[in-house]
Short mmCIF file of C-alpha atoms in Angstrom, two decimals:
data_model
loop_
_atom_site.label_atom_id
_atom_site.label_comp_id
_atom_site.label_asym_id
_atom_site.label_seq_id
_atom_site.Cartn_x
_atom_site.Cartn_y
_atom_site.Cartn_z
CA GLY Y 1 2.66 -35.19 6.24
CA ASN Y 2 5.08 -35.78 3.33
CA PRO Y 3 8.74 -35.53 4.39
CA LEU Y 4 10.32 -32.50 2.62
CA PRO Y 5 14.06 -31.98 1.65
CA PRO Y 6 15.66 -29.87 4.25
CA LYS Y 7 15.35 -26.10 4.10
CA LYS Y 8 18.36 -24.10 3.63
CA THR Y 9 18.78 -21.30 6.24
CA TYR Y 10 21.23 -18.25 6.22
CA ASP Y 11 22.57 -16.24 9.01
CA MET Y 12 22.55 -12.57 8.81
CA ASP Y 13 25.88 -12.34 6.73
CA GLY Y 14 24.50 -14.56 4.03
CA ASN Y 15 26.31 -17.60 4.97
CA GLU Y 16 24.61 -21.17 4.90
CA ILE Y 17 23.76 -22.57 8.11
CA GLU Y 18 24.40 -26.38 8.01
CA PRO Y 19 21.78 -28.64 9.78
CA GLU Y 20 22.85 -30.17 12.96
CA GLU Y 21 21.20 -33.45 12.34
CA GLU Y 22 19.23 -35.40 9.70
CA GLU Y 23 15.43 -35.00 10.67
CA LEU Y 24 12.16 -35.35 8.84
CA VAL Y 25 10.15 -31.94 8.34
CA THR Y 26 6.29 -31.96 7.51
CA GLU Y 27 4.52 -29.68 5.57
CA SER Y 28 2.78 -28.08 8.60
CA GLU Y 29 6.07 -27.44 10.46
CA THR Y 30 7.33 -25.87 7.44
CA THR Y 31 4.42 -23.62 6.83
CA LEU Y 32 4.55 -22.37 10.47
CA THR Y 33 8.31 -21.61 10.28
CA GLU Y 34 7.63 -19.61 7.14
CA VAL Y 35 5.38 -17.32 8.92
CA ASP Y 36 7.03 -14.02 9.45
CA TYR Y 37 5.64 -13.16 12.78
CA GLY Y 38 7.68 -10.06 12.91
CA LEU Y 39 5.78 -8.75 9.77
CA LEU Y 40 2.56 -10.07 11.25
CA MET Y 41 2.95 -8.13 14.27
CA LEU Y 42 3.98 -4.99 12.18
CA PHE Y 43 0.64 -5.07 10.24
CA ILE Y 44 -1.38 -5.69 13.48
CA GLY Y 45 0.25 -2.81 15.10
CA GLN Y 46 -0.19 -0.43 11.94
CA PHE Y 47 -3.80 -1.12 11.87
CA VAL Y 48 -4.38 -0.59 15.68
CA LEU Y 49 -2.27 2.47 15.80
CA ILE Y 50 -3.98 4.23 12.50
CA GLY Y 51 -7.53 3.23 13.69
CA SER Y 52 -6.64 5.04 17.04
CA PHE Y 53 -5.24 7.89 15.28
CA ASP Y 54 -8.42 8.02 12.98
CA ASP Y 55 -10.50 8.41 16.23
CA THR Y 56 -8.51 11.77 17.07
CA GLY Y 57 -10.18 13.53 13.92
CA ILE Y 58 -6.45 14.89 13.06
CA PRO Y 59 -6.33 12.76 9.57
CA GLN Y 60 -9.56 14.07 8.46
CA ALA Y 61 -8.62 17.74 9.77
CA PHE Y 62 -5.49 17.63 7.81
CA PHE Y 63 -6.74 16.24 4.69
CA PHE Y 64 -9.45 18.97 4.53
CA ALA Y 65 -6.88 21.61 5.23
CA THR Y 66 -4.58 20.36 2.53
CA MET Y 67 -7.28 19.79 0.06
CA GLY Y 68 -8.75 23.28 0.65
CA LYS Y 69 -11.52 24.24 -1.95
CA CYS Y 70 -11.02 20.76 -3.74
CA ALA Y 71 -12.07 18.79 -0.60
CA ASP Y 72 -15.83 18.51 -1.68
CA GLN Y 73 -14.73 17.88 -5.23
CA MET Y 74 -11.28 15.78 -5.04
CA THR Y 75 -11.87 13.51 -7.93
CA SER Y 76 -12.92 16.41 -10.53
CA VAL Y 77 -10.39 17.92 -12.77
CA PRO Y 78 -8.11 19.54 -11.70
CA CYS Y 79 -8.60 18.76 -8.17
CA VAL Y 80 -7.98 15.14 -8.71
CA TYR Y 81 -4.26 15.85 -9.24
CA TRP Y 82 -3.64 17.72 -6.17
CA PHE Y 83 -5.69 14.76 -4.42
CA VAL Y 84 -2.96 12.27 -6.27
CA THR Y 85 -0.15 14.26 -5.07
CA ILE Y 86 -1.31 14.51 -1.54
CA VAL Y 87 -2.06 10.40 -1.38
CA THR Y 88 1.36 9.98 -2.80
CA ILE Y 89 2.96 12.20 -0.31
CA LEU Y 90 1.20 10.54 2.35
CA SER Y 91 1.82 6.92 1.10
CA ASN Y 92 5.49 7.46 1.36
CA VAL Y 93 5.43 8.69 4.78
CA ALA Y 94 3.09 6.44 6.55
CA SER Y 95 2.93 3.66 3.65
CA ASN Y 96 0.08 3.11 1.41
CA VAL Y 97 -2.23 0.74 3.41
CA PRO Y 98 -2.38 2.89 6.45
CA VAL Y 99 -3.14 5.97 4.32
CA VAL Y 100 -6.24 4.08 2.45
CA GLN Y 101 -7.48 3.26 5.85
CA MET Y 102 -7.34 7.01 7.19
CA LEU Y 103 -9.17 8.11 3.83
CA ALA Y 104 -11.66 5.52 4.53
CA ALA Y 105 -12.59 7.24 7.98
CA THR Y 106 -12.17 10.64 6.39
CA PHE Y 107 -14.54 9.93 3.31
CA PRO Y 108 -17.23 7.38 4.47
CA TYR Y 109 -19.73 8.60 1.54
CA ALA Y 110 -17.14 8.50 -1.25
CA THR Y 111 -18.42 7.24 -4.67
CA PRO Y 112 -17.12 4.21 -6.41
CA TYR Y 113 -15.22 6.47 -8.55
CA ASP Y 114 -13.65 8.28 -5.84
CA TRP Y 115 -12.52 4.96 -4.39
CA MET Y 116 -11.23 3.82 -7.63
CA GLN Y 117 -8.88 7.06 -7.68
CA VAL Y 118 -7.71 6.34 -4.10
CA SER Y 119 -7.10 2.64 -4.75
CA TYR Y 120 -5.11 3.45 -7.93
CA SER Y 121 -3.21 6.51 -6.47
CA ALA Y 122 -2.16 4.78 -3.37
CA THR Y 123 -1.12 1.39 -5.07
CA ILE Y 124 1.08 3.31 -7.63
CA ALA Y 125 2.29 5.92 -4.91
CA GLY Y 126 3.53 3.21 -2.98
CA ASN Y 127 6.57 2.38 -5.59
CA LEU Y 128 7.89 6.15 -5.45
CA THR Y 129 10.17 5.06 -2.55
CA MET Y 130 11.17 1.88 -0.39
CA LEU Y 131 8.94 3.26 2.47
CA GLY Y 132 5.77 3.71 0.30
CA SER Y 133 4.84 -0.06 0.16
CA ALA Y 134 5.00 -2.78 2.61
CA ALA Y 135 5.82 -4.94 -0.50
CA ASN Y 136 9.10 -3.06 -0.95
CA MET Y 137 10.29 -3.58 2.46
CA ILE Y 138 9.34 -7.25 2.45
CA VAL Y 139 11.49 -7.81 -0.50
CA ALA Y 140 14.38 -6.03 0.81
CA PHE Y 141 14.40 -7.77 4.19
CA GLN Y 142 13.88 -11.28 2.03
CA ALA Y 143 16.70 -10.46 -0.05
CA ALA Y 144 18.83 -9.41 3.10
CA LYS Y 145 18.09 -12.91 4.68
CA VAL Y 146 19.84 -14.65 1.68
CA GLY Y 147 22.60 -12.27 1.90
CA ASP Y 148 21.70 -9.86 -0.97
CA ARG Y 149 22.15 -6.38 0.23
CA THR Y 150 21.62 -4.54 -3.11
CA PHE Y 151 17.96 -3.78 -2.83
CA THR Y 152 18.31 -0.27 -1.05
CA SER Y 153 16.47 2.96 -1.42
CA GLU Y 154 19.45 4.51 -3.31
CA ARG Y 155 19.19 1.88 -6.00
CA HIS Y 156 15.26 1.73 -6.18
CA ALA Y 157 14.95 5.63 -6.65
CA PRO Y 158 16.39 5.90 -10.12
CA PHE Y 159 13.79 3.72 -11.54
CA GLY Y 160 11.09 3.98 -8.77
CA ILE Y 161 10.69 7.71 -8.72
CA PRO Y 162 10.24 8.46 -12.42
CA SER Y 163 8.42 5.27 -13.30
CA CYS Y 164 5.86 5.81 -10.50
CA LEU Y 165 5.05 9.56 -11.23
CA ALA Y 166 4.71 8.65 -14.91
CA CYS Y 167 2.35 5.84 -14.22
CA LEU Y 168 0.58 7.74 -11.46
CA TYR Y 169 -0.39 10.99 -13.37
CA LEU Y 170 -0.93 9.23 -16.84
CA GLY Y 171 -3.07 6.76 -15.34
CA THR Y 172 -4.93 9.49 -13.22
CA TRP Y 173 -5.22 11.36 -16.62
CA LEU Y 174 -6.80 8.35 -18.37
CA MET Y 175 -9.28 7.47 -15.76
CA THR Y 176 -10.69 10.88 -15.80
CA LEU Y 177 -11.44 10.26 -19.37
CA VAL Y 178 -12.60 6.69 -19.14
CA HIS Y 179 -13.98 4.56 -16.26
CA PHE Y 180 -16.98 2.38 -15.35
CA SER Y 181 -17.59 3.44 -11.75
CA PRO Y 182 -20.51 5.28 -10.72
CA GLU Y 183 -19.98 9.02 -9.68
CA CYS Y 184 -22.65 8.74 -7.01
CA SER Y 185 -22.86 7.68 -3.38
CA VAL Y 186 -25.21 4.83 -2.65
CA LYS Y 187 -24.88 5.82 1.25
CA LEU Y 188 -26.05 9.39 0.63
CA GLY Y 189 -28.96 8.23 -1.87
CA ASP Y 190 -27.99 10.21 -4.72
CA CYS Y 191 -27.42 7.24 -7.05
CA ASP Y 192 -31.11 7.03 -7.42
CA ASP Y 193 -31.32 10.25 -9.24
CA GLN Y 194 -28.68 9.05 -11.72
CA GLN Y 195 -30.59 5.96 -12.56
CA GLN Y 196 -33.74 7.64 -13.42
#
């Protein structure tokens, strides 16, 4: 491959580590060193754990218990706002990706409109706190690797919480008014009735 300039590396205190000797680094060597294997293992473990947890039936029972009478009409007004609140809380306890995975097991016959609400609420809810999204944790970790330890939960909260809640509920309200997704389930076969 093509020789690349030496990559700067930093220790945990943010001090630059000087290379020991002059060496040529190929693109493939650089690419393999850029893979964050710890993060890769985190995601693998997360999916295995959530998949196993889904098999217990606990997430489904919890969701139906918390949704109450809204469980069968989760994306109708006013139930959609309670649904978004539950997704927001769960996304910030377990992170948004596992929550969507759990909801996929809970609602296998959801409509495209239901999934649009799940996608929107889980994505936006992930910005409420640092734990809500893996992206937030990755940014904080990458900043720490180069010595910047200012991206913290305390600094994230004053902007993250109000902007997340405003976007979350305003966007949910707008989607209840205007959307282009079918409100029927292909798996249940009730879309045939709406097309005729």
